[in-house]
Amino acid sequence: MYKGIIFDLDGVICFTDRYHYQAWKKLADERGIPFDEEDNKRLRGVSRMDSLDIILEKADRAYTDEEKARMAEEKNDTYRALLEQMGPADLSDEVRNTLRELRNRGYKLAIGSSSKNTKTILARIGLSDFFDAISDGTNITRSKPDPEVFLKAAEFIGEDPKDCMVVEDADAGIEAACAGGFDSAGIGDAAANAKATYRMRKFSDLLEIAK
Ligand code: BG6
Ligand code: MG
């Protein structure tokens, strides 16, 4: 029934959502800004600068734009240092085999991620050349919950949103999918989102959803 499947990256294809959290946590702890796993949920799917603004809601002073730019850079440096540990073994067999089977079934497969580090991560886990299209933080002006990143992904694979499904772990991503006219499958935190078309317990559930 679907022609294309658009995957979020962090927290869907691989566990880099953990590294985002660790990098933000370090930055917040060093400045005495309260930040925990619960706060982190609001950061899923949103851009680096929007994430920083959410963290700074709990800061006890205001930060200038210049300070914020430096903080975002510092977080990204910490994050990229964590990415250096990653290799092809960090793509789980379950995700690899599911993606291959979906490809064999004839679906067009794309990435729709807010991250500007998407291509670095795909290279690390050995998926640089796998997807039919990559829409990421480098080709959008508005981050999720705006649908731009998914609409671009659909355009890149030449399919209409109504013929594509989005796979997401973030509430902001499910919102974005709805706003763009896409069906969506929620995994992790987003599995509890009432707006998701399908709820996944594990990545390979996609083989039941996309037959
Ligand atoms: C999303 C993550 O995929 O990318 C967010 O869920 C992150 O947590 C966003 O802020 C931007 O990522 P990056 O790598 O450009 O800082
Ligand atoms: Mg995600």
PDB file of C-alpha atoms and ligand atoms in Angstrom:
ATOM      1  CA  MET A   1       0.000   0.000   0.000  1.00  0.00           C
ATOM      2  CA  TYR A   2       2.832   2.442   0.755  1.00  0.00           C
ATOM      3  CA  LYS A   3       5.441   3.239  -1.865  1.00  0.00           C
ATOM      4  CA  GLY A   4       7.973   4.936   0.385  1.00  0.00           C
ATOM      5  CA  ILE A   5       9.109   4.717   3.996  1.00  0.00           C
ATOM      6  CA  ILE A   6      10.852   7.688   5.620  1.00  0.00           C
ATOM      7  CA  PHE A   7      12.959   6.981   8.696  1.00  0.00           C
ATOM      8  CA  ASP A   8      14.039   9.306  11.440  1.00  0.00           C
ATOM      9  CA  LEU A   9      17.691   8.561  12.315  1.00  0.00           C
ATOM     10  CA  ASP A  10      18.523   9.256  15.988  1.00  0.00           C
ATOM     11  CA  GLY A  11      16.656   6.750  18.152  1.00  0.00           C
ATOM     12  CA  VAL A  12      15.152   4.882  15.177  1.00  0.00           C
ATOM     13  CA  ILE A  13      17.969   3.581  12.961  1.00  0.00           C
ATOM     14  CA  CYS A  14      20.594   3.800  15.714  1.00  0.00           C
ATOM     15  CA  PHE A  15      21.001   4.782  19.370  1.00  0.00           C
ATOM     16  CA  THR A  16      22.633   8.194  18.806  1.00  0.00           C
ATOM     17  CA  ASP A  17      19.765   9.737  20.810  1.00  0.00           C
ATOM     18  CA  ARG A  18      21.791   8.529  23.853  1.00  0.00           C
ATOM     19  CA  TYR A  19      24.816  10.521  22.710  1.00  0.00           C
ATOM     20  CA  HIS A  20      22.692  13.654  22.179  1.00  0.00           C
ATOM     21  CA  TYR A  21      21.522  13.290  25.775  1.00  0.00           C
ATOM     22  CA  GLN A  22      25.021  12.714  27.168  1.00  0.00           C
ATOM     23  CA  ALA A  23      26.417  15.729  25.319  1.00  0.00           C
ATOM     24  CA  TRP A  24      23.619  18.067  26.486  1.00  0.00           C
ATOM     25  CA  LYS A  25      23.838  16.666  30.010  1.00  0.00           C
ATOM     26  CA  LYS A  26      27.555  17.493  30.210  1.00  0.00           C
ATOM     27  CA  LEU A  27      26.928  21.045  29.017  1.00  0.00           C
ATOM     28  CA  ALA A  28      24.024  21.586  31.441  1.00  0.00           C
ATOM     29  CA  ASP A  29      25.835  20.031  34.440  1.00  0.00           C
ATOM     30  CA  GLU A  30      28.900  22.195  33.880  1.00  0.00           C
ATOM     31  CA  ARG A  31      26.698  25.291  34.119  1.00  0.00           C
ATOM     32  CA  GLY A  32      24.494  24.092  36.968  1.00  0.00           C
ATOM     33  CA  ILE A  33      21.393  23.980  34.759  1.00  0.00           C
ATOM     34  CA  PRO A  34      18.901  21.265  35.819  1.00  0.00           C
ATOM     35  CA  PHE A  35      18.486  18.709  33.019  1.00  0.00           C
ATOM     36  CA  ASP A  36      17.347  15.090  33.153  1.00  0.00           C
ATOM     37  CA  GLU A  37      15.906  12.280  30.995  1.00  0.00           C
ATOM     38  CA  GLU A  38      12.405  13.723  31.343  1.00  0.00           C
ATOM     39  CA  ASP A  39      13.557  17.154  30.066  1.00  0.00           C
ATOM     40  CA  ASN A  40      15.394  15.324  27.288  1.00  0.00           C
ATOM     41  CA  LYS A  41      12.148  13.960  25.817  1.00  0.00           C
ATOM     42  CA  ARG A  42      11.261  17.453  24.596  1.00  0.00           C
ATOM     43  CA  LEU A  43      14.571  17.600  22.689  1.00  0.00           C
ATOM     44  CA  ARG A  44      13.874  14.578  20.521  1.00  0.00           C
ATOM     45  CA  GLY A  45      13.534  15.549  16.876  1.00  0.00           C
ATOM     46  CA  VAL A  46      14.088  19.284  17.378  1.00  0.00           C
ATOM     47  CA  SER A  47      17.075  21.200  16.019  1.00  0.00           C
ATOM     48  CA  ARG A  48      20.272  21.923  17.969  1.00  0.00           C
ATOM     49  CA  MET A  49      19.419  25.596  18.659  1.00  0.00           C
ATOM     50  CA  ASP A  50      15.793  24.837  19.557  1.00  0.00           C
ATOM     51  CA  SER A  51      17.083  22.116  21.921  1.00  0.00           C
ATOM     52  CA  LEU A  52      19.398  24.616  23.602  1.00  0.00           C
ATOM     53  CA  ASP A  53      16.525  27.084  24.066  1.00  0.00           C
ATOM     54  CA  ILE A  54      14.489  24.348  25.793  1.00  0.00           C
ATOM     55  CA  ILE A  55      17.419  23.532  28.140  1.00  0.00           C
ATOM     56  CA  LEU A  56      17.924  27.219  28.954  1.00  0.00           C
ATOM     57  CA  GLU A  57      14.314  27.562  30.123  1.00  0.00           C
ATOM     58  CA  LYS A  58      15.642  26.206  33.446  1.00  0.00           C
ATOM     59  CA  ALA A  59      18.763  28.392  33.584  1.00  0.00           C
ATOM     60  CA  ASP A  60      18.909  31.055  36.279  1.00  0.00           C
ATOM     61  CA  ARG A  61      20.236  33.711  33.931  1.00  0.00           C
ATOM     62  CA  ALA A  62      19.812  34.840  30.341  1.00  0.00           C
ATOM     63  CA  TYR A  63      22.447  33.952  27.743  1.00  0.00           C
ATOM     64  CA  THR A  64      23.420  36.173  24.809  1.00  0.00           C
ATOM     65  CA  ASP A  65      23.111  34.933  21.228  1.00  0.00           C
ATOM     66  CA  GLU A  66      26.890  34.744  21.077  1.00  0.00           C
ATOM     67  CA  GLU A  67      27.063  32.596  24.214  1.00  0.00           C
ATOM     68  CA  LYS A  68      24.318  30.380  22.848  1.00  0.00           C
ATOM     69  CA  ALA A  69      26.144  29.905  19.550  1.00  0.00           C
ATOM     70  CA  ARG A  70      29.289  28.869  21.483  1.00  0.00           C
ATOM     71  CA  MET A  71      27.296  26.478  23.677  1.00  0.00           C
ATOM     72  CA  ALA A  72      25.678  24.818  20.653  1.00  0.00           C
ATOM     73  CA  GLU A  73      29.124  24.390  19.113  1.00  0.00           C
ATOM     74  CA  GLU A  74      30.511  22.960  22.350  1.00  0.00           C
ATOM     75  CA  LYS A  75      27.644  20.456  22.560  1.00  0.00           C
ATOM     76  CA  ASN A  76      28.214  19.437  18.949  1.00  0.00           C
ATOM     77  CA  ASP A  77      31.950  18.928  19.598  1.00  0.00           C
ATOM     78  CA  THR A  78      31.156  16.635  22.550  1.00  0.00           C
ATOM     79  CA  TYR A  79      28.558  14.815  20.467  1.00  0.00           C
ATOM     80  CA  ARG A  80      30.886  14.325  17.494  1.00  0.00           C
ATOM     81  CA  ALA A  81      33.615  12.987  19.793  1.00  0.00           C
ATOM     82  CA  LEU A  82      31.107  10.361  20.984  1.00  0.00           C
ATOM     83  CA  LEU A  83      30.226   9.500  17.363  1.00  0.00           C
ATOM     84  CA  GLU A  84      33.866   8.625  16.732  1.00  0.00           C
ATOM     85  CA  GLN A  85      33.417   5.449  18.770  1.00  0.00           C
ATOM     86  CA  MET A  86      30.750   4.191  16.364  1.00  0.00           C
ATOM     87  CA  GLY A  87      31.230   1.598  13.668  1.00  0.00           C
ATOM     88  CA  PRO A  88      29.196  -0.836  11.520  1.00  0.00           C
ATOM     89  CA  ALA A  89      28.665  -3.048  14.596  1.00  0.00           C
ATOM     90  CA  ASP A  90      26.474  -0.263  16.023  1.00  0.00           C
ATOM     91  CA  LEU A  91      23.834  -0.969  13.409  1.00  0.00           C
ATOM     92  CA  SER A  92      21.821  -3.786  14.956  1.00  0.00           C
ATOM     93  CA  ASP A  93      21.169  -6.960  12.980  1.00  0.00           C
ATOM     94  CA  GLU A  94      17.462  -6.374  13.480  1.00  0.00           C
ATOM     95  CA  VAL A  95      17.561  -2.935  11.840  1.00  0.00           C
ATOM     96  CA  ARG A  96      19.921  -4.070   9.054  1.00  0.00           C
ATOM     97  CA  ASN A  97      17.823  -7.137   8.187  1.00  0.00           C
ATOM     98  CA  THR A  98      14.523  -5.257   8.367  1.00  0.00           C
ATOM     99  CA  LEU A  99      15.811  -2.513   6.065  1.00  0.00           C
ATOM    100  CA  ARG A 100      17.068  -5.118   3.573  1.00  0.00           C
ATOM    101  CA  GLU A 101      13.737  -6.950   3.593  1.00  0.00           C
ATOM    102  CA  LEU A 102      11.797  -3.700   3.059  1.00  0.00           C
ATOM    103  CA  ARG A 103      14.086  -2.901   0.139  1.00  0.00           C
ATOM    104  CA  ASN A 104      13.446  -6.425  -1.279  1.00  0.00           C
ATOM    105  CA  ARG A 105       9.719  -5.790  -0.989  1.00  0.00           C
ATOM    106  CA  GLY A 106      10.147  -2.816  -3.321  1.00  0.00           C
ATOM    107  CA  TYR A 107       9.739   0.149  -0.984  1.00  0.00           C
ATOM    108  CA  LYS A 108      11.679   3.333  -1.596  1.00  0.00           C
ATOM    109  CA  LEU A 109      13.560   4.113   1.608  1.00  0.00           C
ATOM    110  CA  ALA A 110      14.573   7.591   2.777  1.00  0.00           C
ATOM    111  CA  ILE A 111      15.946   9.347   5.824  1.00  0.00           C
ATOM    112  CA  GLY A 112      14.104  12.330   7.341  1.00  0.00           C
ATOM    113  CA  SER A 113      16.233  13.665  10.214  1.00  0.00           C
ATOM    114  CA  SER A 114      16.709  17.117  11.754  1.00  0.00           C
ATOM    115  CA  SER A 115      20.391  16.338  12.329  1.00  0.00           C
ATOM    116  CA  LYS A 116      23.233  18.046  10.511  1.00  0.00           C
ATOM    117  CA  ASN A 117      25.374  15.029  11.466  1.00  0.00           C
ATOM    118  CA  THR A 118      23.213  12.555   9.505  1.00  0.00           C
ATOM    119  CA  LYS A 119      25.746  11.733   6.790  1.00  0.00           C
ATOM    120  CA  THR A 120      28.575  11.286   9.330  1.00  0.00           C
ATOM    121  CA  ILE A 121      26.465   8.792  11.288  1.00  0.00           C
ATOM    122  CA  LEU A 122      25.306   6.875   8.201  1.00  0.00           C
ATOM    123  CA  ALA A 123      28.952   6.565   7.129  1.00  0.00           C
ATOM    124  CA  ARG A 124      29.945   5.276  10.572  1.00  0.00           C
ATOM    125  CA  ILE A 125      27.297   2.535  10.606  1.00  0.00           C
ATOM    126  CA  GLY A 126      27.944   1.533   6.985  1.00  0.00           C
ATOM    127  CA  LEU A 127      24.720   2.910   5.442  1.00  0.00           C
ATOM    128  CA  SER A 128      26.145   5.773   3.359  1.00  0.00           C
ATOM    129  CA  ASP A 129      24.895   4.376   0.066  1.00  0.00           C
ATOM    130  CA  PHE A 130      21.864   2.454   1.275  1.00  0.00           C
ATOM    131  CA  PHE A 131      19.000   4.967   1.239  1.00  0.00           C
ATOM    132  CA  ASP A 132      17.304   6.250  -1.916  1.00  0.00           C
ATOM    133  CA  ALA A 133      17.310   9.778  -0.475  1.00  0.00           C
ATOM    134  CA  ILE A 134      18.487  11.698   2.555  1.00  0.00           C
ATOM    135  CA  SER A 135      16.615  14.727   3.853  1.00  0.00           C
ATOM    136  CA  ASP A 136      18.322  16.172   6.930  1.00  0.00           C
ATOM    137  CA  GLY A 137      19.229  19.251   8.936  1.00  0.00           C
ATOM    138  CA  THR A 138      21.317  20.552   6.040  1.00  0.00           C
ATOM    139  CA  ASN A 139      18.379  20.945   3.634  1.00  0.00           C
ATOM    140  CA  ILE A 140      15.672  22.410   5.868  1.00  0.00           C
ATOM    141  CA  THR A 141      14.913  25.774   7.417  1.00  0.00           C
ATOM    142  CA  ARG A 142      12.312  24.614   9.971  1.00  0.00           C
ATOM    143  CA  SER A 143      12.769  21.641  12.267  1.00  0.00           C
ATOM    144  CA  LYS A 144      10.151  19.097  13.433  1.00  0.00           C
ATOM    145  CA  PRO A 145       7.257  19.445  14.337  1.00  0.00           C
ATOM    146  CA  ASP A 146       7.242  21.353  11.027  1.00  0.00           C
ATOM    147  CA  PRO A 147       6.779  18.766   8.240  1.00  0.00           C
ATOM    148  CA  GLU A 148       9.462  20.277   5.964  1.00  0.00           C
ATOM    149  CA  VAL A 149      12.062  17.513   6.444  1.00  0.00           C
ATOM    150  CA  PHE A 150       9.560  14.767   5.536  1.00  0.00           C
ATOM    151  CA  LEU A 151       8.014  16.704   2.652  1.00  0.00           C
ATOM    152  CA  LYS A 152      11.520  17.125   1.202  1.00  0.00           C
ATOM    153  CA  ALA A 153      12.219  13.400   1.674  1.00  0.00           C
ATOM    154  CA  ALA A 154       9.002  12.507  -0.182  1.00  0.00           C
ATOM    155  CA  GLU A 155       9.909  14.948  -2.954  1.00  0.00           C
ATOM    156  CA  PHE A 156      13.431  13.453  -3.209  1.00  0.00           C
ATOM    157  CA  ILE A 157      12.011   9.944  -3.749  1.00  0.00           C
ATOM    158  CA  GLY A 158       9.295  11.283  -6.072  1.00  0.00           C
ATOM    159  CA  GLU A 159       6.333  10.102  -3.992  1.00  0.00           C
ATOM    160  CA  ASP A 160       3.244  11.781  -2.571  1.00  0.00           C
ATOM    161  CA  PRO A 161       3.031  12.053   1.268  1.00  0.00           C
ATOM    162  CA  LYS A 162      -0.151   9.967   1.252  1.00  0.00           C
ATOM    163  CA  ASP A 163       1.856   7.088  -0.264  1.00  0.00           C
ATOM    164  CA  CYS A 164       4.622   7.280   2.361  1.00  0.00           C
ATOM    165  CA  MET A 165       4.920   6.259   5.982  1.00  0.00           C
ATOM    166  CA  VAL A 166       7.173   7.969   8.524  1.00  0.00           C
ATOM    167  CA  VAL A 167       8.938   5.996  11.284  1.00  0.00           C
ATOM    168  CA  GLU A 168       9.632   8.101  14.390  1.00  0.00           C
ATOM    169  CA  ASP A 169      10.671   7.923  18.059  1.00  0.00           C
ATOM    170  CA  ALA A 170       9.807  11.574  18.809  1.00  0.00           C
ATOM    171  CA  ASP A 171       6.455  13.215  19.503  1.00  0.00           C
ATOM    172  CA  ALA A 172       7.667  16.184  17.436  1.00  0.00           C
ATOM    173  CA  GLY A 173       8.235  13.748  14.557  1.00  0.00           C
ATOM    174  CA  ILE A 174       4.734  12.261  14.793  1.00  0.00           C
ATOM    175  CA  GLU A 175       3.323  15.813  14.811  1.00  0.00           C
ATOM    176  CA  ALA A 176       5.420  16.628  11.748  1.00  0.00           C
ATOM    177  CA  ALA A 177       4.221  13.497   9.936  1.00  0.00           C
ATOM    178  CA  CYS A 178       0.561  14.372  10.648  1.00  0.00           C
ATOM    179  CA  ALA A 179       1.056  17.974   9.566  1.00  0.00           C
ATOM    180  CA  GLY A 180       2.571  16.771   6.275  1.00  0.00           C
ATOM    181  CA  GLY A 181      -0.201  14.278   5.515  1.00  0.00           C
ATOM    182  CA  PHE A 182       1.868  11.147   6.219  1.00  0.00           C
ATOM    183  CA  ASP A 183       0.882   8.008   8.101  1.00  0.00           C
ATOM    184  CA  SER A 184       3.334   7.294  10.903  1.00  0.00           C
ATOM    185  CA  ALA A 185       4.702   4.441  12.983  1.00  0.00           C
ATOM    186  CA  GLY A 186       5.839   5.348  16.497  1.00  0.00           C
ATOM    187  CA  ILE A 187       8.639   3.513  18.294  1.00  0.00           C
ATOM    188  CA  GLY A 188      10.086   4.140  21.770  1.00  0.00           C
ATOM    189  CA  ASP A 189       8.564   7.271  23.350  1.00  0.00           C
ATOM    190  CA  ALA A 190       6.467   7.914  20.237  1.00  0.00           C
ATOM    191  CA  ALA A 191       4.808   4.497  20.456  1.00  0.00           C
ATOM    192  CA  ALA A 192       2.510   6.023  23.083  1.00  0.00           C
ATOM    193  CA  ASN A 193       1.550   8.956  20.853  1.00  0.00           C
ATOM    194  CA  ALA A 194      -2.178   8.773  20.047  1.00  0.00           C
ATOM    195  CA  LYS A 195      -1.587  10.508  16.719  1.00  0.00           C
ATOM    196  CA  ALA A 196       0.685   7.712  15.429  1.00  0.00           C
ATOM    197  CA  THR A 197      -1.038   5.478  12.865  1.00  0.00           C
ATOM    198  CA  TYR A 198       0.858   2.404  14.142  1.00  0.00           C
ATOM    199  CA  ARG A 199       2.561   1.561  17.443  1.00  0.00           C
ATOM    200  CA  MET A 200       5.797  -0.414  17.277  1.00  0.00           C
ATOM    201  CA  ARG A 201       7.417  -2.396  20.092  1.00  0.00           C
ATOM    202  CA  LYS A 202      10.474  -3.170  18.009  1.00  0.00           C
ATOM    203  CA  PHE A 203      11.939  -2.140  14.664  1.00  0.00           C
ATOM    204  CA  SER A 204      11.113  -5.441  12.941  1.00  0.00           C
ATOM    205  CA  ASP A 205       7.383  -4.781  13.567  1.00  0.00           C
ATOM    206  CA  LEU A 206       7.670  -2.816  10.313  1.00  0.00           C
ATOM    207  CA  LEU A 207       7.637  -6.129   8.455  1.00  0.00           C
ATOM    208  CA  GLU A 208       4.046  -6.622   9.646  1.00  0.00           C
ATOM    209  CA  ILE A 209       3.004  -3.012   8.995  1.00  0.00           C
ATOM    210  CA  ALA A 210       4.546  -2.720   5.520  1.00  0.00           C
ATOM    211  CA  LYS A 211       3.675  -6.046   3.909  1.00  0.00           C
TER     212      LYS A 211
HETATM  213  C1  BG6 B   1      17.497  15.032  15.861  1.00  0.00           C
HETATM  214  C2  BG6 B   1      17.631  14.695  17.323  1.00  0.00           C
HETATM  215  O1  BG6 B   1      17.556  13.873  15.111  1.00  0.00           O
HETATM  216  O2  BG6 B   1      18.563  15.904  15.459  1.00  0.00           O
HETATM  217  C3  BG6 B   1      17.707  15.959  18.157  1.00  0.00           C
HETATM  218  O3  BG6 B   1      16.500  13.928  17.731  1.00  0.00           O
HETATM  219  C4  BG6 B   1      18.843  16.837  17.653  1.00  0.00           C
HETATM  220  O4  BG6 B   1      17.913  15.601  19.515  1.00  0.00           O
HETATM  221  C5  BG6 B   1      18.634  17.124  16.170  1.00  0.00           C
HETATM  222  O5  BG6 B   1      18.883  18.065  18.376  1.00  0.00           O
HETATM  223  C6  BG6 B   1      19.759  17.982  15.584  1.00  0.00           C
HETATM  224  O6  BG6 B   1      20.948  17.227  15.563  1.00  0.00           O
HETATM  225  P1  BG6 B   1      22.392  17.785  15.266  1.00  0.00           P
HETATM  226  O7  BG6 B   1      23.210  16.526  15.074  1.00  0.00           O
HETATM  227  O8  BG6 B   1      22.310  18.607  14.020  1.00  0.00           O
HETATM  228  O9  BG6 B   1      22.821  18.590  16.434  1.00  0.00           O
HETATM  229 MG    MG B   2      14.672  10.523  16.767  1.00  0.00          MG
END
